[in-house]
Amino acid sequence: MDFDDTLEEASFRAQARTWLTENAPDHEGDHTDDFLDVAKAWQKAKYDAGWACLSWPKEWGGRDATPVEAKIFADEEARYKLPVGPFLIGQGMAAPTMMAYASEEQKARYLPKLASGEEVWCQLFSEPAGGSDLAALRTRSVRDGDDWVVNGQKIWTSGAHYSDLGILVTRSDPSLPKHMGLTYFFLDMRSAGVEVKPIKQISGQSNFNEVYFTDVRIPDNQRLGAVGDGWRVALTTLMNERAAIGGGGGTMNFQTAFDLAGEVDLDGQPAITDRGVRGQLADWYCKEKGLEFTGARSQSALSRGETPGPENSIGKLVAAKQAQDIASFCIELLGMTGVSMDHEELSAYAEAYLGAPGSRIAGGSDEIMLNIIAERVLGLPQDIRVDKGVPFNEVPTGAK
Amino acid sequence: MDFDDTLEEASFRAQARTWLTENAPDHEGDHTDDFLDVAKAWQKAKYDAGWACLSWPKEWGGRDATPVEAKIFADEEARYKLPVGPFLIGQGMAAPTMMAYASEEQKARYLPKLASGEEVWCQLFSEPAGGSDLAALRTRSVRDGDDWVVNGQKIWTSGAHYSDLGILVTRSDPSLPKHMGLTYFFLDMRSAGVEVKPIKQISGQSNFNEVYFTDVRIPDNQRLGAVGDGWRVALTTLMNERAAIGGGGGTMNFQTAFDLAGEVDLDGQPAITDRGVRGQLADWYCKEKGLEFTGARSQSALSRGETPGPENSIGKLVAAKQAQDIASFCIELLGMTGVSMDHEELSAYAEAYLGAPGSRIAGGSDEIMLNIIAERVLGLPQDIRVDKGVPFNEVPTGAK
Amino acid sequence: MNFEFSAEQNLLREQAVGFLSDRAPLSVARRVLDGDETHASDVWQEIVNLGWTATAVPESHGGFGFGHLELCVLAEELGRSLAPVPFSSSVYLATEAVAGADSLVRDDWLPRLAVGEVIGCVALYEVTGAPKPDRMKGCTVTDGRLSGRKRWITDGDIADMAVVAARDAVTGDLGLYAVDLGSDGVGRFTVETIDPTRNHADLSFDNVPASPLMTSTGEAGGLRRLLDRAAVLFAFEQLGGAEASLNMARDYALGRYAFGRPIAGYQAIKHKLARMYVAIQLARSNCYYGAWALATDAPELPLAAATARVSASQAYRECTEENIQIHGGMGFTWEFDCHLFYRRAKLLSVNLGGEYDWKHQLISCIEADQAA
Amino acid sequence: MNFEFSAEQNLLREQAVGFLSDRAPLSVARRVLDGDETHASDVWQEIVNLGWTATAVPESHGGFGFGHLELCVLAEELGRSLAPVPFSSSVYLATEAVAGADSLVRDDWLPRLAVGEVIGCVALYEVTGAPKPDRMKGCTVTDGRLSGRKRWITDGDIADMAVVAARDAVTGDLGLYAVDLGSDGVGRFTVETIDPTRNHADLSFDNVPASPLMTSTGEAGGLRRLLDRAAVLFAFEQLGGAEASLNMARDYALGRYAFGRPIAGYQAIKHKLARMYVAIQLARSNCYYGAWALATDAPELPLAAATARVSASQAYRECTEENIQIHGGMGFTWEFDCHLFYRRAKLLSVNLGGEYDWKHQLISCIEADQAA
């Protein structure tokens, strides 16, 4: 039991580290105005040097690397805080779906440009009435000659405003039960009738969009999978979701609380001297370390050629709530200083407290995560689905 | 807003207090060998003086008192730690059911002896396979001439071993859906074929029994309500349950933890000086006081002639878990002293920790209490019942 | 036993609910959140016209002479509506501080506060942490003139007068002083907080006339008493907000369908809502305890205030966090109203000192009681 | 990255699982609970025959010379089975203490402990609270002879030798001493605890021969190190017990029907089980951290031990409390096995010092690290 690379891994890591040292730009990350240009330039640099999409086949711009090699490169790359966000969904979710369902011409046309960062993709699945019930989507597609005509609305689409292409699930037959009348496409985001509107979050940021479709025409050859078989195609996409999206606590971690408790006084003594504070901090440390070492165990499984299981769902569940609690704790320690938002340094806690609810929901709420663990890890029965087998247009929706 | 009695209430309280001062025996409560005799003698004394079953009609041994008067007397009586436990179920649950469903002769025969403490009653509802699903009971009753013949098993019956009579729900027709094939009786606990076995709890105590029925004959005139209408009769009993059973934290309360924290050292200082300990204690104080004042609000509703609602379900939910947590906290403060069980004084915490799981389950588990609050107070939908309308003998039971 | 509000008090509540739901629905709070207003001056003027600011002021000073239970009723409803008005600063704090003062200063300010001619606030904070005497060293009074700086003053951006905790330059005693904020030498610096529906400012004083509100003995006690009394009213605001959050969550869960049925039917949501209800019930009962102690000026006030305050802060936090959670994705959008309560909950939790400090006070009260 | 047990270690685990499920199922723990035995001497003898007591003892002293990872594997499985044997006292504590001693004393005891010829225990407690040096004042050694009294000694009722923390009567230095419990002057007083499947006793010493196990410098450090190393192994026992409780709860919930379906299908139960799983996963990962630090004798050991220990104590408590809760009425009967784990969880949680003390140590380690 150790934290060490195997010989092969160590050699690969050294190679990756050397290349990154020589080539990684010195940049501030995602929070600059030109981050998309920077991200594209960096992706192109990786592509040209053979460090893009490592686990993909070489013919589409990859390197045929093992999963653990891909993880090693990602870990090394992460030290540089480079903007890689715009490609996560395209490379992590759209690409596996295209590999499984697109034609050879389409794969040759789209995958290399995805690998090189020339084209950015987004994912158009969630809808306002859907939420956790993802398959209850209503965006309609109707066949019209060689095209399909799409009307409806999607929501929570990251990067829609700068994406070139999108993957899209639609309802082609509302008279069939929920999972059976869906059809899956990819489309050009600049098609006529596509409108993107940013969503403002509590924190004031806009990380997501609404996307409206008004008589948008999609050629039938951009359909992935059979008509009515969209749910199965979507599952291919979703199986890759947890690999593609992050989660976790962001800036509010144990160290944040530990540092603040060393600075703030309670009754004339640093807060950290108080056993109650120490106990609370120790709880957080144990959870944070527990997640970190769970990650190490997952990576060990990769190293052995095994596939880490759905137990990784615990990460977001634990970290998101903990980040909210740590932010709240820090604000309470600071009192009115903690709720004031005038100074960048001091408003970090309040900003984190405003951002935390989003982390507890985006990518699957706490309740969904618990269901996943209960059903997929522990093998407990699924919830009763009253809509099972019911024609979609007869399922109760609460609409008056 | 005050804690004061009205003039009428104050006068009644003074009267009760005077009588109790003059008549209440100086006794140690439920934990003596002859507690049943003591309890019966005390009940008889109350009955003879007109202080038994205050809210009952005078004709059956009561006083026609208002609910608030009954509460005042109970509060005053509670100061004396007298053994009243044996009569709670009979007077609180069996009696209202008898009043609603028994014949006039039966009422005249049984109610006064219940009020005077001459006869003790128990309740025979729960079954091993039932649990929270109370109506899923399997004890069979079959009509045979003027009698019914009963076979089966009941469980969690308090006082079965010293009870004279019992109220009993049986399944008279297993081919009907769950709630529809039940029939309700009362019976002599000394009938042939009734066997009582105590259940040993984790704590080593035996507060409950199993009761086995083997060809027990019950005369049809001891049926309460129509054949097949037993569930409706049982609801009358159960509506009075929460009034009749206690719950709550027992000996492990705020004061217990506060006192111990003043005695035990952490790093050379009394634990109570530590803010973490203080914060924990304050949490418990707030919950305990919140329950106490919720009780005051309920009593105010009684005072105004209103009926307190199911919001009283919060009491057991909060207090039982809190008692477990306080016991655990005290043990942790004491370390090995806390788990040793040699000295009566010091083993109180460990004993309480062993008794706590029972409190969290008996009378309705935490989960059932939450369902009650959600459904009856907040008006949320009931859980989906897959057994609804299904013949009882076709409902899945998990039995192989 | 009569541990409930009276019929008359509940009538006042009905009137308050009617007025606030008509004139100060959440859209008013949102108007202030999204716009440039410091507060809803229109709603404030109507509240003044209704006489709410005069509720507990003696008739001798132009008030209605009701007790503080009526203020508790109004506080709960104001908390529920999130009305962006300076009621807490002007009524629970400034008016209360002035009402307890020597007659000359009281007679000067109290009638004007009662009729809403002026808006008051209280200036306590100088540094990080709860507003305790040992953290108040930077404001001093010399010959009736105040100098120094106070921070994070709720309604400090709009108030006409402030009650300032400051030290006598000679004796070092801490006292409360009334200051006309229209005076020369007063500087205001707007401060942004987590809850933009309530305005905040730092105030600086350069040799500004200041009238003492309390005699020099027991001033720290006077501050403590002011905070304890206000804490009960703040707790009622928190209670109202918590209950509004629960109701909002419940309504959403009943109307939002997933897998063909309302999400309110899933135990994860049912039990979450039930736990919110439990927290609110406990907080409500403890708030009534605080109200009783406030109204009767009982010796238990410090303990009752702490109990009410801790319960209400906890309930408000739980209910606002879970209200967002139950709303799912919609819950963390700016467009939905969940975050208005989430912001207010955090502001109220730390104002007058945070949960940790109130818990500390609570146990200290019990220690003192049981030692006596 | 290889942060898992090796194939060989997992093979050992399979053997342990096979042996324990065959020879030490829960019925053995129940036999001891309900009967008069101090421990399952038959199972202990078989464990000795399997050589488990010799696992980490060097070959030079009659052991197998495996590392401590193998002990972690055995500890987890022993914790899962609740085998009522003195493995933790004799192996994690006594053997470890002796193995670190001066050669003469080590050569005397270590081979006998390794082959199970003697059972060892450790005597630390004198008064309430965690086993810290400042609470150890009542046992002194004068001219190689020990006098005083020690309390709550796990396996003190059956052990043949004890490692005793005592002070040099002259210097006052705290040290660890090996004592033959067959000596004259040793008194034993059986103590009942919350977990009757493990025997406990107080031991009194009246001028009993005692051999020093550590040199006089850094003895408190030696005690700390012994506790840290044992804590990792205790954490694995807790982990095994927690997982056994989860599995028991899961199986019961799948087989128990209410309202026509398994209670495992209701979200209240599903999510409770999922949270138990999460607690166990976190504890497991932290236990591995502890195992790594133990096996490599890393400087992080005190921090890693505290992290493993706190996580494992919390997970075991949650899983045992909720296992009973999920079993409903059956859960709190003597007849069902839930309480065996519930009892053991509380015993292990306070043994070697409770959760509060380990949390304190955890943060102290980080303070020291970050100050350096």
XYZ file of C-alpha atoms in Angstrom, chain B residues 127-134 155-156 178 199-204 208 210 264-268 321 324-325 328-329 331-337 339-343 350 352-354 356-358 360-362 365-367 383-387 395-399, chain D residues 34 125 127-130 132 134-135 151-154 190-195 200 252 255-261 266 268-269 272 317 320-322 324-335 338-339 342-343 346-347 349-357 360:
128
model
C -47.566 -8.457 15.227
C -44.069 -9.649 14.351
C -44.556 -9.204 10.613
C -46.439 -5.930 10.999
C -44.238 -3.245 12.464
C -45.075 0.138 11.034
C -47.623 -1.544 8.775
C -50.007 -2.146 11.653
C -46.056 -8.651 20.118
C -44.981 -5.512 22.044
C -55.748 -5.381 4.098
C -39.402 -9.948 25.523
C -35.910 -9.182 26.725
C -34.634 -5.855 25.442
C -31.084 -4.720 24.758
C -31.102 -3.000 28.121
C -31.847 -6.308 29.814
C -43.083 -5.851 26.571
C -45.238 -11.641 23.079
C -15.451 16.053 34.283
C -12.146 17.613 33.256
C -10.865 18.163 29.759
C -7.178 19.059 29.751
C -7.328 20.108 33.367
C -32.766 10.865 19.576
C -29.396 8.807 22.807
C -27.017 11.611 21.864
C -23.374 8.982 24.072
C -21.888 12.392 24.884
C -19.997 8.280 27.891
C -17.451 9.976 25.648
C -16.754 12.576 28.347
C -16.188 9.830 30.903
C -14.162 7.536 28.680
C -13.779 4.045 30.136
C -15.614 5.165 33.260
C -18.741 2.233 29.657
C -18.165 0.510 32.989
C -21.379 -0.775 34.506
C -20.335 -1.675 38.027
C -21.530 1.304 39.983
C -24.368 3.232 29.597
C -29.437 4.911 29.076
C -27.470 4.359 25.878
C -28.725 0.773 25.804
C -32.321 4.696 23.952
C -32.828 2.647 20.759
C -36.109 1.376 22.181
C -36.568 5.815 19.129
C -38.720 2.939 17.888
C -41.470 2.125 20.406
C -40.110 5.031 14.761
C -38.486 8.318 13.804
C -39.444 7.597 10.209
C -46.509 7.155 0.319
C -47.570 4.991 -2.589
C -49.176 1.804 -1.244
C -48.666 -1.082 -3.606
C -50.905 -3.237 -1.431
C -49.811 -9.045 -0.869
C -46.070 -9.748 -1.169
C -44.534 -10.427 2.245
C -41.023 -11.515 1.401
C -41.740 -14.932 2.894
C -25.182 -14.916 27.535
C -6.167 3.930 33.115
C -8.918 7.870 36.562
C -11.689 9.145 34.298
C -10.622 10.577 30.954
C -8.305 9.689 28.088
C -2.755 10.736 29.132
C -0.917 13.569 33.561
C -3.646 11.148 34.580
C -8.491 0.254 36.003
C -10.713 -0.941 33.149
C -8.123 -3.183 31.561
C -9.468 -4.970 28.527
C -13.532 -8.199 37.353
C -15.290 -5.172 35.896
C -18.536 -5.245 33.958
C -18.829 -3.007 30.951
C -21.322 -2.151 28.250
C -19.816 -4.949 26.134
C -12.332 -6.270 31.727
C -32.897 -6.998 6.828
C -36.217 -9.022 3.372
C -38.606 -7.094 5.598
C -41.841 -6.101 3.870
C -44.197 -3.282 4.814
C -47.193 -2.222 2.786
C -46.440 -4.919 0.263
C -42.824 -4.091 -0.540
C -38.574 3.476 0.899
C -36.133 7.075 4.269
C -34.438 3.684 4.548
C -30.181 6.112 5.603
C -21.553 4.744 15.879
C -24.775 0.613 14.787
C -27.384 3.164 15.841
C -29.049 3.105 12.447
C -31.041 -0.955 15.148
C -33.324 1.771 13.838
C -33.742 -0.028 10.504
C -34.556 -3.253 12.317
C -37.423 -1.477 14.076
C -38.866 -3.244 17.085
C -36.774 -6.330 16.485
C -33.649 -4.193 16.625
C -33.888 -3.458 20.308
C -34.566 -7.014 21.418
C -31.857 -9.004 23.128
C -32.555 -11.822 20.720
C -27.820 -5.657 16.413
C -26.872 -4.762 19.962
C -23.868 -1.330 19.217
C -22.110 -2.338 22.443
C -19.230 2.254 22.196
C -16.515 0.261 23.916
C -14.919 4.390 20.759
C -13.761 5.234 24.278
C -10.954 2.708 24.524
C -7.534 4.359 23.872
C -9.263 7.718 24.495
C -12.499 9.006 23.030
C -13.455 10.904 19.894
C -12.937 14.359 21.465
C -9.373 13.561 22.431
C -7.810 17.389 19.603
